[in-house]
Amino acid sequence: MLNLNERAQAQFNQPLSELSHAEIYKILLDLVQEKTAAMPQNEGKRKLYYISAEFLIGKLLSNNLLNLGLYDDVAAELAENGTSLAEVEEAEAEPSLGNGGLGRLAACFLDSIATLGLNGDGVGLNYHFGLFRQYFEDNKQSYKPDEWLDHPTWLNKSDISYKVPFGKFTLQSTLYEIDVPGYNQPNVNKLRLFDLDTVNPEIIEESSINFDKTQIEENLTLFLYPDDSDRNGNLLRIYQQYFMVSNGAQLAIQEAIERGSNIHDLAEYVVVQINDTHPTFIIPEFVRLLTTEHGIDFEEAVEITRNVVAFTNHTILSEALEKWPLSDIHEVIPEIAKIITKLDEIIKDEFPDKPAVQIIDKWGTVHMASIAIHFGFSINGVAALHTEILKNNELNHFYEIYPEKFSNKTNGITFRRWLMASNPSLTNFIDEHIGTKWREDADLTDLLAFENDDKALDELRRIKRENKNALADHLQRTRDINIDRHSIVDVQIKRIHEYKRQQMLALYIIYKYHEIKAGNIPGTPITIIFGGKAAPAYTIAKDIIHLILSLSELIENDLDVAPHLKVVFVDNYNVSEAEYLIPAANISEQISLASKEASGTGNMKFMLNGALTIMTWDGANVEIAEQVGEENVYPFGKSSEEIVNLYATDGYDPQDYYKQERIQPIVDFIISDELMAYGIPERLNRLYNDITNKDYFMALIDLEEFIDVKEKVYYDYEDRRDWTRRSLINIANAGYFSADRTIAEYNKDIWHLDQ
Ligand code: 26Q
């Protein structure tokens, strides 16, 4: 018994049953904070700093209760008092500290690092308004600041603070910390978020996300990825990145010295994993700190740094590989610009005939990935296919020099959040059928024994139905959206990007709309759900949102079609929305253009929750098919080799596909009068022209095959028993995608922390 009622009396002078959700939330927040504050930190000579621009941690109450072993007791006491954790958690604001997969991966990793008892903290920034809060108006994406800090949070203010010297001024940081307990572990780690006391929300213009980009003291930690379409925006990003890494490096060095390092042996005490290139300035920053603050000569400082830093790459898209003009770096951080120039000289001396591996190119642009690969000791990709493409294509010049630095670490997800906390009915089902050992080792294969057990399959169907009801209630309560509770739930949730091909699913919707109009009624009504944000400066991505919202409205208003097909775009998609959507889904849309999705992690969450995957041969989809068997997924589309080859030979022309009989009317519908009644001509025309003339991410190349596979999927769903059987097989084979497995691999091959 936790005696929540006593706490209710002490804190609010009322019994628990009289308190609001927000008040109960506060009680539970305090309870958990007291527990974790009393737990010792993980220890060990060597410590990991996982440094990342994003930590998409989601709400923490359920997850922390679960990891601390308090979940069942709290749930029981709340039930006795007429409420539930789900209701209480509605009062928690989701921290807005991330954007997509890279940020959520960092959060899953923190959970696994703590669960494996490893000595490792996260390091990042405390963005006051996060990315942005997305809402829809006139079928368009609009923006608000995400005011998550106005609610009670898990942040604890520390007394740690560092001076960060920019060229023109010095800023003093404040460190906030969030405790990270592992599952059933006696010790905790921390997520450490640096901030600036002088940040001033007042500088944001009324009902917008615009602000004066030159007021660094006031704007530095306002937003994640502030608009960088002009020079001041670029400079602000450099200010942010340097502020993050300078604090991180100073923290790592100080703590290493406290644990006994004499600085020369820093690499025995510290390993820094940089999450994509955003924290790459930590390399020259270590060199600066070691030389100027700790009296080490330049050569040795470079050598020490090289043994401390490891780099994870999350993309092969060239536009996402960070490059900065040296002059911009010089303007913000002249000392760092000088060190980068010296590092570049080392590389130019060593590899005079290899311009592809240079740090500073002939236009004076600094390639951040080059710094990370030359001056880190490890580089890894995030899925087997992705790592092969890095080695053989994108980063081949580096692989030839440093084959020993390259490795693959296929991504994973924490089963604590993505199964135990978000899908308690399925969790109970698993416990009842195979016991609870899977909670430790993620091995679910014993479920395969129930493949033909009618009782178990019926139970599994009932769970999916319940989760659909929970989703339907949620959409109804939060957005006044009504979905058919008996429909097949088909979901694509991820950042909006052409390579992920939300537009291809939109084109399929146009196809299906006309099929239904023609009288071909699907056996079961279909609900297709999208969620995701478009980067504010990414015009085509915003046009894709507009197309989907316009289609949704058109279908809603068509009384012939509406009973059979519904299209929902969930606004402000985030971790909390995912926790409703994924357990309810029947179909997982993983349809990126082959070779472009580094891994995907949503794909793993859907599989674990019993959805069947429609997939291209891309990222970790390849490994999902390998684990579950090709007969239990729905693959289609061109292979990554074919696509890589098409890019190399400039061999794709959308007109070749547009002219196909089935395709042309679908694409033309984008600019039809019918759709224009709900859409904006400028946007729909722009998207139409892009798809028919450019289609850089080849939405049309796989459309024929996609339509056929979609039709097969809906047809197969009519055999509920066999569908549920394959759903069970998917769940049973998801164990490989546990982040605990991924983290064990990082530790064995890269970090070498004591356990
Ligand atoms: C780059 C240049 C300038 C400004 C911003 C950026 C930028 C910002 C965010 C580049 C990349 C990102 C985010 C990338 C991301 O989320 N990648 C995803 O990482 C997941 C975890 O490894 C993978 O599963 C996904 O496949 C990958 O898309």
XYZ file of N, CA, C and O and ligand atoms in Angstrom, residues 54 99-103 105 225 228 237 276-278 312-315 319-322 324 382 411 495 499-500 596-601, ligand 1:
160
model
N 17.937 15.839 -29.644
C 16.555 15.464 -29.323
C 16.499 14.363 -28.272
O 17.283 13.419 -28.317
N 11.682 15.463 -32.283
C 11.016 15.611 -33.570
C 10.587 14.259 -34.098
O 9.417 14.046 -34.414
N 11.507 13.308 -34.145
C 11.176 12.023 -34.758
C 11.995 10.869 -34.221
O 12.361 10.857 -33.038
N 12.294 9.945 -35.113
C 12.900 8.664 -34.749
C 14.205 8.780 -33.986
O 14.459 8.022 -33.036
N 15.018 9.757 -34.399
C 16.311 9.911 -33.743
C 16.137 10.291 -32.267
O 16.860 9.807 -31.393
N 15.139 11.126 -32.005
C 14.886 11.564 -30.634
C 14.231 10.478 -29.796
O 14.539 10.298 -28.618
N 14.573 7.287 -30.370
C 15.609 6.270 -30.170
C 16.434 6.627 -28.933
O 16.727 5.774 -28.088
N 15.469 23.003 -33.487
C 15.553 23.266 -34.930
C 14.849 24.562 -35.332
O 13.900 24.560 -36.139
N 16.117 27.814 -40.181
C 17.495 28.129 -40.598
C 17.530 28.547 -42.064
O 18.527 28.343 -42.747
N 21.593 28.161 -34.976
C 21.800 26.718 -34.847
C 23.219 26.418 -34.356
O 23.428 25.515 -33.548
N 23.783 11.327 -34.465
C 23.888 12.035 -35.738
C 24.944 13.148 -35.599
O 25.659 13.210 -34.604
N 25.021 14.024 -36.592
C 26.127 15.000 -36.574
C 25.851 16.216 -35.698
O 26.769 17.005 -35.467
N 24.622 16.401 -35.208
C 24.310 17.656 -34.505
C 25.262 17.976 -33.356
O 25.531 19.151 -33.106
N 27.007 7.944 -34.415
C 25.939 7.172 -35.054
C 25.352 7.983 -36.193
O 24.982 9.143 -36.003
N 25.288 7.377 -37.367
C 24.665 8.033 -38.518
C 23.225 7.542 -38.672
O 22.961 6.352 -38.552
N 22.302 8.475 -38.927
C 20.891 8.103 -39.045
C 20.302 8.386 -40.414
O 19.077 8.337 -40.576
N 21.116 8.718 -41.375
C 20.531 9.081 -42.668
C 21.537 8.961 -43.802
O 22.737 9.095 -43.587
N 20.892 15.974 -48.137
C 20.476 17.275 -47.590
C 20.405 17.269 -46.068
O 20.353 18.314 -45.436
N 20.398 16.075 -45.468
C 20.359 16.018 -44.000
C 21.754 15.870 -43.401
O 21.910 15.882 -42.186
N 22.764 15.702 -44.251
C 24.144 15.658 -43.733
C 24.595 17.094 -43.508
O 24.653 17.889 -44.443
N 24.904 17.411 -42.269
C 25.125 18.813 -41.935
C 26.427 19.375 -42.504
O 27.480 18.772 -42.401
N 28.352 23.391 -42.685
C 28.289 24.804 -42.310
C 29.406 25.559 -43.029
O 30.530 25.053 -43.102
N 22.256 2.202 -38.443
C 21.191 1.841 -37.513
C 20.307 0.679 -37.984
O 19.312 0.350 -37.348
N 18.621 -0.722 -34.730
C 17.830 -0.028 -33.707
C 16.935 -0.985 -32.926
O 16.658 -2.101 -33.363
N 7.456 11.524 -39.240
C 7.684 12.834 -39.832
C 7.217 12.825 -41.285
O 7.315 11.806 -41.964
N 10.442 11.083 -48.960
C 11.017 9.738 -49.077
C 10.194 8.703 -48.310
O 10.210 7.513 -48.641
N 9.452 9.140 -47.309
C 8.594 8.215 -46.549
C 7.290 7.916 -47.297
O 6.553 7.005 -46.957
N 16.229 4.650 -48.563
C 16.181 5.987 -47.964
C 15.877 5.996 -46.466
O 16.280 6.936 -45.769
N 15.150 5.023 -45.950
C 14.833 5.017 -44.511
C 15.945 4.264 -43.793
O 16.110 3.061 -43.973
N 16.715 4.981 -42.974
C 17.872 4.352 -42.341
C 17.438 3.085 -41.599
O 18.021 2.011 -41.777
N 16.416 3.207 -40.765
C 15.949 2.029 -40.041
C 14.429 2.038 -39.918
O 13.737 1.132 -40.358
N 13.915 3.105 -39.288
C 12.546 3.064 -38.811
C 12.561 2.391 -37.454
O 13.378 1.490 -37.190
N 11.701 2.871 -36.553
C 11.525 2.206 -35.257
C 10.031 2.042 -34.982
O 9.639 1.136 -34.250
C 19.936 18.354 -40.628
C 20.530 19.495 -41.122
C 20.112 20.722 -40.692
C 19.105 20.786 -39.776
C 18.499 19.645 -39.267
C 18.916 18.422 -39.695
C 18.283 17.208 -39.190
C 17.349 17.223 -38.162
C 16.759 16.068 -37.709
C 18.605 15.979 -39.721
C 18.005 14.811 -39.264
C 17.063 14.850 -38.247
C 16.389 13.663 -37.742
C 16.586 12.470 -38.232
C 15.864 11.272 -37.793
O 14.961 11.312 -36.977
N 16.270 10.121 -38.347
C 15.660 8.850 -38.065
O 16.423 8.186 -37.080
C 15.810 6.978 -36.681
C 16.627 6.393 -35.540
O 17.816 5.859 -36.017
C 15.696 6.012 -37.845
O 14.976 4.880 -37.411
C 14.966 6.653 -39.009
O 15.020 5.801 -40.144
C 15.611 8.001 -39.340
O 14.847 8.678 -40.328
